[in-house]
PDB file of C-alpha atoms in Angstrom:
ATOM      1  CA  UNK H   1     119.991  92.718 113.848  1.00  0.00           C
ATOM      2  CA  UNK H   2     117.528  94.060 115.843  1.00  0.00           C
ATOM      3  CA  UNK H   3     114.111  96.143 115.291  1.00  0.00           C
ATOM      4  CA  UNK H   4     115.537  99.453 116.463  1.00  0.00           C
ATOM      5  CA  UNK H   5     118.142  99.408 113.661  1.00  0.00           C
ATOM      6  CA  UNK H   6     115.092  98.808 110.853  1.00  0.00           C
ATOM      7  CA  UNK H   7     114.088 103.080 109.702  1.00  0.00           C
ATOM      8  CA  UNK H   8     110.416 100.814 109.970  1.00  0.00           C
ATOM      9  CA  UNK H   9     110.733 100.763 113.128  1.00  0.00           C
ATOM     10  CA  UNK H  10     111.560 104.629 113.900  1.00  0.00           C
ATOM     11  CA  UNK H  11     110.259 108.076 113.016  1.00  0.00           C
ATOM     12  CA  UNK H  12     112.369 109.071 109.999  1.00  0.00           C
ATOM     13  CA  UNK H  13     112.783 112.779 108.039  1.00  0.00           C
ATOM     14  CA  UNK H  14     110.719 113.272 104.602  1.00  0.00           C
ATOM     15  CA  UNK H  15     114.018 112.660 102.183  1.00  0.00           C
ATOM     16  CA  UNK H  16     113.958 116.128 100.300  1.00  0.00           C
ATOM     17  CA  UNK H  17     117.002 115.114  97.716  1.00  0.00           C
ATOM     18  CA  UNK H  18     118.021 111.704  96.120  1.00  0.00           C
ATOM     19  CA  UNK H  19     119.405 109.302  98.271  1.00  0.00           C
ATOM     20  CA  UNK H  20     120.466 105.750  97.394  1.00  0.00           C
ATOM     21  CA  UNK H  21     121.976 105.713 101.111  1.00  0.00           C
ATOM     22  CA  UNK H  22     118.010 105.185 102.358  1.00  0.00           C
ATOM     23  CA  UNK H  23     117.592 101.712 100.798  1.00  0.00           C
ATOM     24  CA  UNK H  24     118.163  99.205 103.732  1.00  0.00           C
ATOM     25  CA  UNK H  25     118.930  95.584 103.079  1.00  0.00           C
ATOM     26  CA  UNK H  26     118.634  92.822 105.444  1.00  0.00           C
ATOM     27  CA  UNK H  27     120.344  89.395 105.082  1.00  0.00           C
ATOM     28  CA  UNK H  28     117.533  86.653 103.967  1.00  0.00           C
ATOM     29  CA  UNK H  29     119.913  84.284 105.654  1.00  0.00           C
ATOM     30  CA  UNK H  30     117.699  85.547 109.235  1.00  0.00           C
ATOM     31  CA  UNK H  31     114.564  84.628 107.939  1.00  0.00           C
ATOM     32  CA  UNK H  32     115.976  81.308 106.611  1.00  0.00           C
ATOM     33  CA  UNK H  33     117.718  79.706 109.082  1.00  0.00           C
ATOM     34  CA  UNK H  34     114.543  79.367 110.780  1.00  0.00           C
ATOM     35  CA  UNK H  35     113.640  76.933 108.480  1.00  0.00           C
ATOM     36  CA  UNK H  36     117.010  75.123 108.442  1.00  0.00           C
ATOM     37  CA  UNK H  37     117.659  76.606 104.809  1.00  0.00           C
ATOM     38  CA  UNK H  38     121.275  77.635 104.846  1.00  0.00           C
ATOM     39  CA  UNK H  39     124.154  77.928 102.509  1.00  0.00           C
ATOM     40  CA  UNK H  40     124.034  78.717  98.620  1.00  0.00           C
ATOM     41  CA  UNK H  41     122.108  76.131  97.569  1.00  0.00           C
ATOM     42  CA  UNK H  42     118.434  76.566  97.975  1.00  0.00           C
ATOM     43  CA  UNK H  43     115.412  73.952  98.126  1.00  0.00           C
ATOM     44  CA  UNK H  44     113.396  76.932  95.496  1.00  0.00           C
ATOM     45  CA  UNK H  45     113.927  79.218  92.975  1.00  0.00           C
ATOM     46  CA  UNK H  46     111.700  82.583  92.911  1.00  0.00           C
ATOM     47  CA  UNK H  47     111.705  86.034  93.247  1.00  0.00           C
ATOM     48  CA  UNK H  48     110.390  88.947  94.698  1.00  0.00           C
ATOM     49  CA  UNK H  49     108.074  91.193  92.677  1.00  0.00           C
ATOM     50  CA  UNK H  50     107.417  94.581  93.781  1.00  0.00           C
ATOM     51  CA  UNK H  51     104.877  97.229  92.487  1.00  0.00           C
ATOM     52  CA  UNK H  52     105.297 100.802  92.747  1.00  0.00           C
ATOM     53  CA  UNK H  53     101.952 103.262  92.399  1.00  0.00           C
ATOM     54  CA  UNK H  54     103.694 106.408  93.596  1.00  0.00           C
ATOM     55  CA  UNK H  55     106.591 107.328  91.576  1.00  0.00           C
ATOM     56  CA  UNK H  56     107.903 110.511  90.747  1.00  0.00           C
ATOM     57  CA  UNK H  57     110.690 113.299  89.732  1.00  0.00           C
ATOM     58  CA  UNK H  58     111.273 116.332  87.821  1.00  0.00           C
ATOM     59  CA  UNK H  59     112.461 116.822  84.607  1.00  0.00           C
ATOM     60  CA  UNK H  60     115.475 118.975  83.574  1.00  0.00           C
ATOM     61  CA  UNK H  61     112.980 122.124  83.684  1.00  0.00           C
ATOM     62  CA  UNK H  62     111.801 121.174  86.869  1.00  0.00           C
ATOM     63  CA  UNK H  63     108.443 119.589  85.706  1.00  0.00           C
ATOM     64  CA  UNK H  64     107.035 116.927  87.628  1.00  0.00           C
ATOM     65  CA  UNK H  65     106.665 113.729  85.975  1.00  0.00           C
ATOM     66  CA  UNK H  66     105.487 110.772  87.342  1.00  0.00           C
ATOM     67  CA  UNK H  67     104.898 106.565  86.732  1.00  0.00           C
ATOM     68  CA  UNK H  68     104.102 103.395  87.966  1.00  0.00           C
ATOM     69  CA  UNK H  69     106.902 100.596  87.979  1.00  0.00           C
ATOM     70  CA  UNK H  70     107.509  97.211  88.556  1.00  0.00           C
ATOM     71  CA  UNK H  71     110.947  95.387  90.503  1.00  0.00           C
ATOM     72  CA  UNK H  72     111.835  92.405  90.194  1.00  0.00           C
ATOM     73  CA  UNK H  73     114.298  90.882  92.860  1.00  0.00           C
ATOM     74  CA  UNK H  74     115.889  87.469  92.771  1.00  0.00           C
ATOM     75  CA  UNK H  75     115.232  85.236  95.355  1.00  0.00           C
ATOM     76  CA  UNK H  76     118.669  83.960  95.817  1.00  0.00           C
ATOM     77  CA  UNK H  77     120.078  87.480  95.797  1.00  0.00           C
ATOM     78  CA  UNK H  78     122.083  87.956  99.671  1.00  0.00           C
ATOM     79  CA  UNK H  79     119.582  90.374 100.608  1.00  0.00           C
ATOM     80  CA  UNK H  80     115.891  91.333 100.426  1.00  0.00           C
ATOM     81  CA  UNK H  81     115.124  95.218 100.736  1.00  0.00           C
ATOM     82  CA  UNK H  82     113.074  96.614 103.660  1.00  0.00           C
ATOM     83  CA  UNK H  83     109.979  98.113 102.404  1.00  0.00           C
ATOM     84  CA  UNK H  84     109.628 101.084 104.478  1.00  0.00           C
ATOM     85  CA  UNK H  85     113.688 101.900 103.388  1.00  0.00           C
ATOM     86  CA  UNK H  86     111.870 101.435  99.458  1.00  0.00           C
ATOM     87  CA  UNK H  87     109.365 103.700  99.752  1.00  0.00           C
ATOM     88  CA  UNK H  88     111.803 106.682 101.608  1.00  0.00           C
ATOM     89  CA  UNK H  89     113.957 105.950  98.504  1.00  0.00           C
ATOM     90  CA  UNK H  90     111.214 106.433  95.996  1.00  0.00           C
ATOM     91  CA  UNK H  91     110.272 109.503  97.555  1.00  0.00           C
ATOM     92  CA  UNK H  92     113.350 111.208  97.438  1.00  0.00           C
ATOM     93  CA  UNK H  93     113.369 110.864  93.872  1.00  0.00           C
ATOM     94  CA  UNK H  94     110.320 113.408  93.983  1.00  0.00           C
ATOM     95  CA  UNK H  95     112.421 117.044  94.020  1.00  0.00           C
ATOM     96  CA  UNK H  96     115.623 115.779  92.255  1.00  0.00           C
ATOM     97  CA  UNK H  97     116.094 116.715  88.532  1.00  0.00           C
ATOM     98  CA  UNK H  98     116.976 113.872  86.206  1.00  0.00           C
ATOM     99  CA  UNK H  99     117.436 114.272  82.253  1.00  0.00           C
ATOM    100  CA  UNK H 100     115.031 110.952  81.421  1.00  0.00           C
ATOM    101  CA  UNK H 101     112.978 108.523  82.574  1.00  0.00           C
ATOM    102  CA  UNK H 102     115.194 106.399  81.243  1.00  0.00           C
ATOM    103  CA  UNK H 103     117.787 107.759  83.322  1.00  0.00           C
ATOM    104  CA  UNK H 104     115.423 107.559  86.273  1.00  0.00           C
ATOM    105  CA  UNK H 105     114.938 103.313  85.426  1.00  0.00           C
ATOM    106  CA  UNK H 106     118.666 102.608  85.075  1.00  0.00           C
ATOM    107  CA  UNK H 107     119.728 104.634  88.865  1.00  0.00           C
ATOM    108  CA  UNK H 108     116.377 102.308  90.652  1.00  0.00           C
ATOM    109  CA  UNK H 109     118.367  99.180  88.654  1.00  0.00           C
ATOM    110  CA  UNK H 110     121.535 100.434  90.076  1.00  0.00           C
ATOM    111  CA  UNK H 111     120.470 101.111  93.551  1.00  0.00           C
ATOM    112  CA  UNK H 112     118.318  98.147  94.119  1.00  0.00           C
ATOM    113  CA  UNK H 113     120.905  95.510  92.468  1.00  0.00           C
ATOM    114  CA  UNK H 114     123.523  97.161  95.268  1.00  0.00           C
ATOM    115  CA  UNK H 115     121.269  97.062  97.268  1.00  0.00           C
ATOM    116  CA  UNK H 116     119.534  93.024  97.203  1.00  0.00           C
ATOM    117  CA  UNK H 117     123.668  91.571  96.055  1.00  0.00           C
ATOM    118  CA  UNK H 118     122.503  90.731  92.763  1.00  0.00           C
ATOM    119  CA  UNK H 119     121.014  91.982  89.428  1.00  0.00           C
ATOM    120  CA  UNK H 120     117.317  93.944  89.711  1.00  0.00           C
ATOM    121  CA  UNK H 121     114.907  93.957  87.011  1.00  0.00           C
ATOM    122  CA  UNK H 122     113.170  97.381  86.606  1.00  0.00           C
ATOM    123  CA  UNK H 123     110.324  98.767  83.732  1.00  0.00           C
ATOM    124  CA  UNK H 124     107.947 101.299  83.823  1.00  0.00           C
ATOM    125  CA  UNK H 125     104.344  99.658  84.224  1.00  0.00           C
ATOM    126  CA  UNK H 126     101.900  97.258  86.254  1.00  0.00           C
ATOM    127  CA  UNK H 127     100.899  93.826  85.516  1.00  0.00           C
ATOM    128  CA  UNK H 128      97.253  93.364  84.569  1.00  0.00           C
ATOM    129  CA  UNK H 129      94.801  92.280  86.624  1.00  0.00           C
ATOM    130  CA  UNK H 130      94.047  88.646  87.042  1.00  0.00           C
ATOM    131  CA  UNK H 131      90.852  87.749  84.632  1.00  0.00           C
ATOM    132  CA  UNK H 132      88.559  84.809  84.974  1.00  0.00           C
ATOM    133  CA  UNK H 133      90.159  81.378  85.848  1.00  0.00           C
ATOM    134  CA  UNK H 134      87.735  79.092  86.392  1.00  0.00           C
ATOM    135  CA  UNK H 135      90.804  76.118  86.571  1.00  0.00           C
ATOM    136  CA  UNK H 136      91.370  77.643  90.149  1.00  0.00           C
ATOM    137  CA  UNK H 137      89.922  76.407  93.254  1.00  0.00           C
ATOM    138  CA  UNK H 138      88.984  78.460  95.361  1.00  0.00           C
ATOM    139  CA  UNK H 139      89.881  77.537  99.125  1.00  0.00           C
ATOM    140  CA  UNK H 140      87.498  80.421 100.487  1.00  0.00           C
ATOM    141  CA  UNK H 141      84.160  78.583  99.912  1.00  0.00           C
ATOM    142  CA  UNK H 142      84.793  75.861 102.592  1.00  0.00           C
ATOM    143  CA  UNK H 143      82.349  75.857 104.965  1.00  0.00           C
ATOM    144  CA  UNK H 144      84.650  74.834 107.731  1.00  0.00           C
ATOM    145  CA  UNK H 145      85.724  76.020 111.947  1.00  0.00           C
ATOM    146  CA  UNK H 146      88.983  77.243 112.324  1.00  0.00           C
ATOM    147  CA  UNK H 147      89.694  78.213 115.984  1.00  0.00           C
ATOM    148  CA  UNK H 148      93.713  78.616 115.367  1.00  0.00           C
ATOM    149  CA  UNK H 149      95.216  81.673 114.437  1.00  0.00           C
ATOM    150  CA  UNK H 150      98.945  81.074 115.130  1.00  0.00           C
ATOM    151  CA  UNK H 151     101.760  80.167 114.978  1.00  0.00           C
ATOM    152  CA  UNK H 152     101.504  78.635 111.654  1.00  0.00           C
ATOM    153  CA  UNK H 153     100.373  74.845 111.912  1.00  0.00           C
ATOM    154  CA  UNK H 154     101.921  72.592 109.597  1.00  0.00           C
ATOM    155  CA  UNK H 155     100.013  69.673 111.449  1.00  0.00           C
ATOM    156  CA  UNK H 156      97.009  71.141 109.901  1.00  0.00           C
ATOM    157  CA  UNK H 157      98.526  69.846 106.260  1.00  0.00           C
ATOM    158  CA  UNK H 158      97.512  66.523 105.194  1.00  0.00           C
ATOM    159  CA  UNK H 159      97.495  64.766 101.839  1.00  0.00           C
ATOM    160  CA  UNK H 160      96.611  61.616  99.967  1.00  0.00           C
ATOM    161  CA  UNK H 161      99.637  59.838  98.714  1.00  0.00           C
ATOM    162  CA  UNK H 162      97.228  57.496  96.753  1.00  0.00           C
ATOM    163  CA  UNK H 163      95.845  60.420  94.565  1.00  0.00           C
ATOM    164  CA  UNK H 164      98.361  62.171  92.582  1.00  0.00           C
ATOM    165  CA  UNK H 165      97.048  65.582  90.763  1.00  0.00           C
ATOM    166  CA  UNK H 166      97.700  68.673  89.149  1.00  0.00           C
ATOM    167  CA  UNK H 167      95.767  71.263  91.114  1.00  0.00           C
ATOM    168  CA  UNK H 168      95.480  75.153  91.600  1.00  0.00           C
ATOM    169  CA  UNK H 169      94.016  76.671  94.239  1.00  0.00           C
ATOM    170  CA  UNK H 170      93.757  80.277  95.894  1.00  0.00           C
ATOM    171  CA  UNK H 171      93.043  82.117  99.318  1.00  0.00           C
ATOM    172  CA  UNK H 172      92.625  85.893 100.279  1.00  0.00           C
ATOM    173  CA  UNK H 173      92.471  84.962 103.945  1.00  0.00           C
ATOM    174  CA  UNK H 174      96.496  84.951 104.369  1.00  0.00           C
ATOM    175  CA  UNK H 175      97.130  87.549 106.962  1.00  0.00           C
ATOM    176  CA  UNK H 176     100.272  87.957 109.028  1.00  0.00           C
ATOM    177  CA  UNK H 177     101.710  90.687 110.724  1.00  0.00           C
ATOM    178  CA  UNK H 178     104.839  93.242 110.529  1.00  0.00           C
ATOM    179  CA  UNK H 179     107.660  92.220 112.697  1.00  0.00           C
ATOM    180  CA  UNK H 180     108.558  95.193 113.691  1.00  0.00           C
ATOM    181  CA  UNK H 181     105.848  97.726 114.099  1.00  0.00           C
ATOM    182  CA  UNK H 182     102.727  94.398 114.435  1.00  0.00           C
ATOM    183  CA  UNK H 183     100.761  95.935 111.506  1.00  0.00           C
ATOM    184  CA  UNK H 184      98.261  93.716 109.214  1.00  0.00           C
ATOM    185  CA  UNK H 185     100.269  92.000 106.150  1.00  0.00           C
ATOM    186  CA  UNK H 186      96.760  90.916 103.762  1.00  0.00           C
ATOM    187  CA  UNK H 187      97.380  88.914 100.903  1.00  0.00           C
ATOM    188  CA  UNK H 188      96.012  85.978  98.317  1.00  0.00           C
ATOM    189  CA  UNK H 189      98.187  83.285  98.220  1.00  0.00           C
ATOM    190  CA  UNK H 190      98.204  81.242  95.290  1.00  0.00           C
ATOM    191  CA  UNK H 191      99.407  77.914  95.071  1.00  0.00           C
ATOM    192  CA  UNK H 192     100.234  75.415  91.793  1.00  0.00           C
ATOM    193  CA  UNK H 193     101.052  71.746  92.311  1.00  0.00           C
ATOM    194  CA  UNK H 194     101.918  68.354  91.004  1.00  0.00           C
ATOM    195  CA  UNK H 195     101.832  65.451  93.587  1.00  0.00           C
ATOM    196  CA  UNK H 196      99.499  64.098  96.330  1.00  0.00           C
ATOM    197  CA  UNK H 197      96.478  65.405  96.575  1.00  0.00           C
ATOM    198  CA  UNK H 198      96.682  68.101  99.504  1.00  0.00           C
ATOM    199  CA  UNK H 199      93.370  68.432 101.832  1.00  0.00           C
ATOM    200  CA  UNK H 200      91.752  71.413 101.286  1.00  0.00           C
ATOM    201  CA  UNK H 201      90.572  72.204 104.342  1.00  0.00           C
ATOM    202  CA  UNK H 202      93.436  71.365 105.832  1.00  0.00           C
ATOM    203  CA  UNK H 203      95.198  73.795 104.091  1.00  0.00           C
ATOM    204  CA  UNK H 204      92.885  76.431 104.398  1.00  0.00           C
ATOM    205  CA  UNK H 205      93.148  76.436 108.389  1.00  0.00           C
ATOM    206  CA  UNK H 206      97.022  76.098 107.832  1.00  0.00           C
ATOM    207  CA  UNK H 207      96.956  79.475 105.675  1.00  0.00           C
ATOM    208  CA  UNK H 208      94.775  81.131 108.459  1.00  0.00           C
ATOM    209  CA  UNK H 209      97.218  79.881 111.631  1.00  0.00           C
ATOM    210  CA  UNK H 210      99.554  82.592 109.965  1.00  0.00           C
ATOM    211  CA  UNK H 211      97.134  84.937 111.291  1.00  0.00           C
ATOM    212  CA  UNK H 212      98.714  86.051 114.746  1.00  0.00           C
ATOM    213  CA  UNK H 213     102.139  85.638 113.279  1.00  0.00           C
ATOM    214  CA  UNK H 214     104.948  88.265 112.758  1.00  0.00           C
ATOM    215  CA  UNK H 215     106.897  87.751 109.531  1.00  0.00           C
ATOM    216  CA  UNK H 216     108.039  89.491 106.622  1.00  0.00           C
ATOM    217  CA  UNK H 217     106.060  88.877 103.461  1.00  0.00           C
ATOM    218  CA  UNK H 218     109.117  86.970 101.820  1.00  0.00           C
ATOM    219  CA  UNK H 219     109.844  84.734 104.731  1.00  0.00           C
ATOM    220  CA  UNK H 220     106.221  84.083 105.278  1.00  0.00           C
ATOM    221  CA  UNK H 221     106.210  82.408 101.345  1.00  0.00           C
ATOM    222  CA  UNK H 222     109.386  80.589 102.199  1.00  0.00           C
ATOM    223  CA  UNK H 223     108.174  79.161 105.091  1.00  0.00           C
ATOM    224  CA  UNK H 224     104.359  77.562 103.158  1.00  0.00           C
ATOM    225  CA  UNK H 225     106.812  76.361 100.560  1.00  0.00           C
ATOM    226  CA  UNK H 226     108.863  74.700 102.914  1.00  0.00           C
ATOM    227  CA  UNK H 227     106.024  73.141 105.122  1.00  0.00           C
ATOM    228  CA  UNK H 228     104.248  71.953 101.794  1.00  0.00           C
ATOM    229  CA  UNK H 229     107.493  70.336 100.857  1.00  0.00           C
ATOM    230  CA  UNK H 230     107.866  68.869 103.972  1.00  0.00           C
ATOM    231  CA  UNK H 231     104.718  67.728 104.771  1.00  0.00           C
ATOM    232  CA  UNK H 232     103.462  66.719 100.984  1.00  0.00           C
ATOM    233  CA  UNK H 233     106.611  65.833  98.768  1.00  0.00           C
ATOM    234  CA  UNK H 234     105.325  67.164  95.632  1.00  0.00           C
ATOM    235  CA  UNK H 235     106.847  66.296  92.601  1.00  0.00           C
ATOM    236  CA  UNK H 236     106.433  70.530  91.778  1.00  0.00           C
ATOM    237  CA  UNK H 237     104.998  73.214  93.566  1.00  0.00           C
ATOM    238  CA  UNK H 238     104.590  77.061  93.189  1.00  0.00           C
ATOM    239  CA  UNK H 239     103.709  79.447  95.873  1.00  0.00           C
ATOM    240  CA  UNK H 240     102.935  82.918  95.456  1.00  0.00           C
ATOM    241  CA  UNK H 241     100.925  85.686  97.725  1.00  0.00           C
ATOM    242  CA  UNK H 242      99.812  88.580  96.180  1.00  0.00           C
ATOM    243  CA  UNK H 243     100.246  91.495  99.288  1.00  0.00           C
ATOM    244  CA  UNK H 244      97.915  94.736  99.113  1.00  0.00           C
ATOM    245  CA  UNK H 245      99.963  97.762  99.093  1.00  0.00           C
ATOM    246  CA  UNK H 246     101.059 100.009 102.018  1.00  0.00           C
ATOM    247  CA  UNK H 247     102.830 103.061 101.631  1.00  0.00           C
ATOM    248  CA  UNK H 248     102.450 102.920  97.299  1.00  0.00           C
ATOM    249  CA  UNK H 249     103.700  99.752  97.441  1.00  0.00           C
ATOM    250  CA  UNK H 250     102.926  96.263  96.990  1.00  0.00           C
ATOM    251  CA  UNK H 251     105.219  93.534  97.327  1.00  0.00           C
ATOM    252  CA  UNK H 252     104.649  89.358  95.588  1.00  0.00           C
ATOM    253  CA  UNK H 253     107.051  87.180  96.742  1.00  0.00           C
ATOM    254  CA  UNK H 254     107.116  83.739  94.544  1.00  0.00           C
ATOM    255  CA  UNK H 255     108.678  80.323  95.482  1.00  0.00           C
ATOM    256  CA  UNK H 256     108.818  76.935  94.036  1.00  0.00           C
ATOM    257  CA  UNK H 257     110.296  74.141  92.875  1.00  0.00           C
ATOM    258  CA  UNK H 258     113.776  74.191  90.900  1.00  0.00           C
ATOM    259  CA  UNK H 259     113.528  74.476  87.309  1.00  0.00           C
ATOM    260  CA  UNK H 260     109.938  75.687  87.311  1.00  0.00           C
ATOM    261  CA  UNK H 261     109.035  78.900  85.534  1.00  0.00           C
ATOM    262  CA  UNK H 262     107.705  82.408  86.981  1.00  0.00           C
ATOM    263  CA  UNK H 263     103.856  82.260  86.771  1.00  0.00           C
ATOM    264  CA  UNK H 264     102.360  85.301  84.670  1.00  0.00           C
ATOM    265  CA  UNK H 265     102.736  88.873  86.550  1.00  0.00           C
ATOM    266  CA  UNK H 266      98.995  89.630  87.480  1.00  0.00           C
ATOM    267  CA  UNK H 267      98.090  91.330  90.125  1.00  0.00           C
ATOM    268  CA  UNK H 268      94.649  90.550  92.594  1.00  0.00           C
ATOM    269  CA  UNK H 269      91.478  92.354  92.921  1.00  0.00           C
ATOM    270  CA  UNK H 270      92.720  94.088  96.482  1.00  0.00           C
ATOM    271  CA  UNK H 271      95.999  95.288  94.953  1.00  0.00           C
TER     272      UNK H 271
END
């Protein structure tokens, strides 16, 4: 596949009716076999949360209505959906009648789980915001140099196998950048683990050498988890970045180890 077949990637028509054909899905299998993940079996579970702030139709007497909403996308589904494709679909929902919002839910559920190869959690509604956590360290407040900003560096990552802990710790300084058209990707990451202690500092400059680096959001998670794994062999880890929106949309991909549950839906200062 190449960028001039992604509607990102190319001038595109306002949709003016409702149009399931606009949602385009690309194979995660691209983004993975970068990181020698292939097959049906995968080293995480996860998924891929989405928020939508600029949802609307009309009623069956033509009244606007409109709603937030929240989809929720498994990460072992065949395919991920391209944002840009997302938000083209969500527009054209905006001069076509429907009889509910109800009605409204179930055809996004329908689309996107045709869409993504595999069932699609939709509701009306945002997560909260995320409140006070003083648990969480907070990677930011390093006082450290960083002079690389890409490709990501796992060589940066460094733990010590001698000090096993349960730690959480957060960044807003994960940046990378659109594949296709090379615009900024911001987002917190969040990461949960049991294991060897991982060097903060370390980490932070390995969350910064994303920087430079053109990825989509969900690959980007895929690939920390991965490196983390590789480089750290914790017994469980949990990886989640919390992108700001573009477009009404915001997307939070979440990986981590099998059998873990799906931290609490919150969603960051930024978003």
């Amino acid at each position: 596949m190449t960028s001039s077949e992604l509607p990102l990637g190319r001038a595109v028509d306002y949709p003016r009716h409702y149009d399931p054909g606009l949602l385009f899905p690309i194979p995660r299998a691209v983004g993975r076999s970068a990181l020698s993940i292939a097959g049906d079996t995968l080293p995480f579970v996860g998924h891929d949360r989405w928020h939508a702030y600029e949802l609307s139709w009309l009623d069956g007497r033509g009244k606007p209505m409109v709603a937030t909403a929240t989809f929720t996308v498994p990460a072992d589904s065949p395919h991920l959906v391209e944002s840009k494709s997302l938000k083209l679909y969500l527009n054209s929902f905006n001069s076509s009648r429907f009889d509910s919002a109800d009605d409204v839910r179930a055809r996004i559920a329908s689309d996107l789980a045709r869409s993504a190869g595999a069932p699609v959690d939709v509701h009306f509604g945002l997560p909260p915001m995320i409140g006070d956590e003083d648990d969480v360290v907070d990677l930011d407040a390093l006082a450290i140099d960083i002079d690389d900003y890409g490709p990501p560096n796992a060589g940066h990552l460094a733990c010590d196998a001698g000090d096993i802990v349960e730690a959480r710790v957060r960044s807003a300084l994960l940046k990378s950048n659109c594949p296709v058209t090379g615009q900024p990707d911001w987002a917190e990451v969040r990461i949960e683990y049991r294991g060897p202690r991982i060097d903060a500092a370390g980490l932070l400059r390995y969350l910064v050498s994303f920087r430079d680096h053109a990825e989509f959001h969900e690959q980007c998670v895929e690939r920390i988890h991965t490196d983390l794994v590789a480089r750290c062999a914790p017994e469980q880890l949990s990886v989640e970045a919390l992108y700001t929106r573009r477009g009404g949309l915001d997307i939070n991909p979440w990986r981590a180890t099998p059998g873990s549950a799906p931290p609490l839906a919150v969603r960051a200062l930024r978003q």
